Amino acid sequence: MSRVLRCLIVMAAAAAALPAVAAAQGEDKPPTGYVYSTYFECEVSRQWRADEIMTSLIAPAYDAAVEKGQLASWGWLAHHTGGTWRRVLYYSAPTVQALLAAQEAVDAATGQANLDADREFGAICGAHEDYIWQVGTSSRGMGLVPVDRGEVGFSVYLECEMGEEERADEIVATVFAPIYNRHVAEGRLASWGWLKHHVGGEWRRLLTMTGTDHVSLLAARDAIIEEMVAKHDEVTKEYDDICDSHQDYMWNIVHETP
């Protein structure tokens, strides 16, 4: 068993992910945001059908929740490369309470009307993990600020020493963030983000990047790592000691609203 807790991003995944706007909390206190992510294990031969069900029957309820202001954003990501997770559903809001209330509203809107489809989806994607992430440092600032994201995503799920993970947050915010932000400004990345475990399994931190395609996104990632090691070798080693295990995923961003 891991030295940290049990299972739910996202994006989510994604990955996401996380376009939208949170209410400001004062000029000297930037808005915060949270992301609820559900990571699905699905039958590879039938996952296309899960995508159809999501797009035709479930997506309208999430779109309506965004339109009503119940959610800030939501998205659906498809596995390209990585571990056993095949799909990610994520949605974001300024508070955890808003996330949970919106979840109930969406369930109420889709449950009875699409009961057969829900059962079919569950038969295809029969296992999942849930995470709630708190949005940290990112190309959107400290909240859910609108930003254009790429067509594909790269996620690094990290196991970290719980007693030292705030030091990892500090390193990301003060040392790594300027490097990531420059790559966004120069067009090598579309966006990036750092998310912190709030509820869920063993992964304590999530680093996300998006870009126009997988090849250029991997090239940007390699260039960023090379620069970190060249310019901040000692701090990078300290970060690696704190977050010393990880899992990489590459995602295709199937849908995002807004």
GROMACS .gro file of C-alpha atoms in nm, residues 75-258:
model
  184
   75GLY     CA    1  -1.435   1.803  -2.037
   76TRP     CA    2  -1.389   1.450  -2.169
   77LEU     CA    3  -1.042   1.310  -2.242
   78ALA     CA    4  -0.941   0.996  -2.431
   79HIS     CA    5  -0.636   0.781  -2.360
   80HIS     CA    6  -0.346   0.806  -2.603
   81THR     CA    7  -0.052   0.670  -2.403
   82GLY     CA    8  -0.004   0.571  -2.040
   83GLY     CA    9  -0.151   0.340  -1.778
   84THR     CA   10  -0.487   0.166  -1.735
   85TRP     CA   11  -0.712   0.474  -1.734
   86ARG     CA   12  -0.885   0.498  -2.073
   87ARG     CA   13  -1.113   0.801  -2.028
   88VAL     CA   14  -1.138   1.104  -1.798
   89LEU     CA   15  -1.446   1.307  -1.713
   90TYR     CA   16  -1.366   1.631  -1.532
   91TYR     CA   17  -1.560   1.936  -1.423
   92SER     CA   18  -1.455   2.248  -1.234
   93ALA     CA   19  -1.608   2.504  -0.999
   94PRO     CA   20  -1.488   2.768  -0.751
   95THR     CA   21  -1.569   2.550  -0.446
   96VAL     CA   22  -1.602   2.184  -0.352
   97GLN     CA   23  -1.961   2.250  -0.245
   98ALA     CA   24  -2.041   2.378  -0.593
   99LEU     CA   25  -1.882   2.069  -0.748
  100LEU     CA   26  -2.094   1.833  -0.541
  101ALA     CA   27  -2.415   2.028  -0.595
  102ALA     CA   28  -2.359   2.031  -0.970
  103GLN     CA   29  -2.288   1.658  -0.964
  104GLU     CA   30  -2.630   1.597  -0.808
  105ALA     CA   31  -2.798   1.823  -1.063
  106VAL     CA   32  -2.636   1.643  -1.356
  107ASP     CA   33  -2.720   1.300  -1.211
  108ALA     CA   34  -3.082   1.408  -1.170
  109ALA     CA   35  -3.095   1.534  -1.529
  110THR     CA   36  -2.946   1.221  -1.685
  111GLY     CA   37  -3.040   0.936  -1.452
  112GLN     CA   38  -3.393   0.831  -1.537
  113ALA     CA   39  -3.404   0.958  -1.895
  114ASN     CA   40  -3.092   0.764  -1.997
  115LEU     CA   41  -3.111   0.462  -1.767
  116ASP     CA   42  -3.034   0.206  -2.038
  117ALA     CA   43  -2.746   0.414  -2.170
  118ASP     CA   44  -2.609   0.455  -1.816
  119ARG     CA   45  -2.610   0.078  -1.775
  120GLU     CA   46  -2.440   0.030  -2.110
  121PHE     CA   47  -2.177   0.289  -2.023
  122GLY     CA   48  -2.116   0.116  -1.689
  123ALA     CA   49  -2.073  -0.219  -1.863
  124ILE     CA   50  -1.809  -0.071  -2.095
  125CYS     CA   51  -1.626   0.142  -1.837
  126GLY     CA   52  -1.678  -0.077  -1.532
  127ALA     CA   53  -1.410   0.059  -1.298
  128HIS     CA   54  -1.311   0.411  -1.204
  129GLU     CA   55  -1.125   0.631  -0.956
  130ASP     CA   56  -1.245   0.971  -0.833
  131TYR     CA   57  -1.024   1.264  -0.733
  132ILE     CA   58  -1.092   1.621  -0.629
  133TRP     CA   59  -0.800   1.849  -0.711
  134GLN     CA   60  -0.738   2.202  -0.590
  135VAL     CA   61  -0.608   2.430  -0.864
  136GLY     CA   62  -0.260   2.564  -0.785
  137THR     CA   63  -0.007   2.759  -0.987
  138SER     CA   64  -0.076   2.758  -1.361
  139SER     CA   65  -0.082   2.957  -1.682
  140ARG     CA   66  -0.426   3.079  -1.563
  141GLY     CA   67  -0.291   3.221  -1.240
  142MET     CA   68  -0.427   3.086  -0.912
  143GLY     CA   69  -0.787   3.044  -1.023
  144LEU     CA   70  -1.006   2.921  -1.305
  145VAL     CA   71  -0.919   3.197  -1.550
  146PRO     CA   72  -1.021   3.147  -1.916
  147VAL     CA   73  -0.736   3.035  -2.138
  148ASP     CA   74  -0.711   2.861  -2.474
  149ARG     CA   75  -0.602   2.500  -2.431
  150GLY     CA   76  -0.451   2.268  -2.686
  151GLU     CA   77  -0.594   1.969  -2.866
  152VAL     CA   78  -0.387   1.720  -2.665
  153GLY     CA   79  -0.268   1.692  -2.307
  154PHE     CA   80   0.020   1.548  -2.107
  155SER     CA   81  -0.039   1.464  -1.740
  156VAL     CA   82   0.214   1.368  -1.474
  157TYR     CA   83   0.054   1.212  -1.164
  158LEU     CA   84   0.295   1.231  -0.870
  159GLU     CA   85   0.335   1.053  -0.539
  160CYS     CA   86   0.491   1.294  -0.288
  161GLU     CA   87   0.596   1.292   0.076
  162MET     CA   88   0.292   1.444   0.247
  163GLY     CA   89   0.503   1.628   0.505
  164GLU     CA   90   0.708   1.799   0.234
  165GLU     CA   91   0.468   1.844  -0.055
  166GLU     CA   92   0.412   2.212   0.025
  167ARG     CA   93   0.783   2.261  -0.049
  168ALA     CA   94   0.721   2.101  -0.389
  169ASP     CA   95   0.437   2.352  -0.442
  170GLU     CA   96   0.679   2.634  -0.357
  171ILE     CA   97   0.941   2.507  -0.601
  172VAL     CA   98   0.683   2.483  -0.879
  173ALA     CA   99   0.548   2.834  -0.808
  174THR     CA  100   0.882   3.013  -0.774
  175VAL     CA  101   1.130   2.818  -0.988
  176PHE     CA  102   0.946   2.611  -1.247
  177ALA     CA  103   0.648   2.838  -1.323
  178PRO     CA  104   0.853   3.107  -1.503
  179ILE     CA  105   0.994   2.838  -1.735
  180TYR     CA  106   0.651   2.695  -1.815
  181ASN     CA  107   0.501   3.042  -1.860
  182ARG     CA  108   0.774   3.142  -2.104
  183HIS     CA  109   0.705   2.832  -2.313
  184VAL     CA  110   0.336   2.928  -2.319
  185ALA     CA  111   0.422   3.286  -2.418
  186GLU     CA  112   0.649   3.159  -2.697
  187GLY     CA  113   0.383   2.921  -2.828
  188ARG     CA  114   0.550   2.590  -2.740
  189LEU     CA  115   0.276   2.512  -2.489
  190ALA     CA  116  -0.092   2.609  -2.501
  191SER     CA  117  -0.135   2.587  -2.123
  192TRP     CA  118  -0.001   2.422  -1.809
  193GLY     CA  119  -0.121   2.368  -1.454
  194TRP     CA  120  -0.029   2.231  -1.112
  195LEU     CA  121  -0.308   2.070  -0.909
  196LYS     CA  122  -0.304   1.959  -0.546
  197HIS     CA  123  -0.471   1.654  -0.394
  198HIS     CA  124  -0.786   1.733  -0.199
  199VAL     CA  125  -0.978   1.402  -0.204
  200GLY     CA  126  -0.889   1.071  -0.364
  201GLY     CA  127  -0.617   0.811  -0.402
  202GLU     CA  128  -0.241   0.787  -0.389
  203TRP     CA  129  -0.150   1.060  -0.638
  204ARG     CA  130  -0.074   1.378  -0.443
  205ARG     CA  131   0.003   1.625  -0.721
  206LEU     CA  132  -0.083   1.659  -1.088
  207LEU     CA  133   0.118   1.849  -1.349
  208THR     CA  134  -0.071   1.913  -1.673
  209MET     CA  135   0.036   2.055  -2.008
  210THR     CA  136  -0.157   2.099  -2.332
  211GLY     CA  137  -0.043   2.165  -2.687
  212THR     CA  138  -0.138   2.145  -3.051
  213ASP     CA  139  -0.016   1.786  -3.106
  214HIS     CA  140   0.162   1.511  -2.917
  215VAL     CA  141   0.496   1.545  -3.097
  216SER     CA  142   0.538   1.917  -3.024
  217LEU     CA  143   0.407   1.873  -2.670
  218LEU     CA  144   0.669   1.606  -2.596
  219ALA     CA  145   0.937   1.826  -2.748
  220ALA     CA  146   0.833   2.115  -2.522
  221ARG     CA  147   0.835   1.885  -2.218
  222ASP     CA  148   1.187   1.762  -2.300
  223ALA     CA  149   1.312   2.120  -2.346
  224ILE     CA  150   1.160   2.226  -2.013
  225ILE     CA  151   1.320   1.936  -1.825
  226GLU     CA  152   1.657   2.010  -1.988
  227GLU     CA  153   1.635   2.374  -1.882
  228MET     CA  154   1.535   2.285  -1.526
  229VAL     CA  155   1.833   2.055  -1.486
  230ALA     CA  156   2.074   2.300  -1.651
  231LYS     CA  157   1.967   2.607  -1.453
  232HIS     CA  158   1.821   2.468  -1.131
  233ASP     CA  159   1.985   2.130  -1.079
  234GLU     CA  160   1.988   2.131  -0.697
  235VAL     CA  161   1.629   2.249  -0.666
  236THR     CA  162   1.518   1.997  -0.928
  237LYS     CA  163   1.684   1.718  -0.728
  238GLU     CA  164   1.508   1.842  -0.413
  239TYR     CA  165   1.175   1.834  -0.598
  240ASP     CA  166   1.245   1.483  -0.725
  241ASP     CA  167   1.325   1.367  -0.372
  242ILE     CA  168   0.991   1.497  -0.245
  243CYS     CA  169   0.784   1.365  -0.538
  244ASP     CA  170   0.984   1.055  -0.617
  245SER     CA  171   0.732   0.842  -0.809
  246HIS     CA  172   0.503   0.927  -1.097
  247GLN     CA  173   0.285   0.801  -1.383
  248ASP     CA  174   0.270   0.976  -1.722
  249TYR     CA  175  -0.038   0.991  -1.943
  250MET     CA  176  -0.093   1.144  -2.285
  251TRP     CA  177  -0.454   1.244  -2.361
  252ASN     CA  178  -0.659   1.343  -2.663
  253ILE     CA  179  -0.894   1.624  -2.558
  254VAL     CA  180  -1.224   1.508  -2.706
  255HIS     CA  181  -1.450   1.779  -2.565
  256GLU     CA  182  -1.426   2.084  -2.342
  257THR     CA  183  -1.687   2.343  -2.244
  258PRO     CA  184  -1.635   2.634  -2.250
   0.00000   0.00000   0.00000
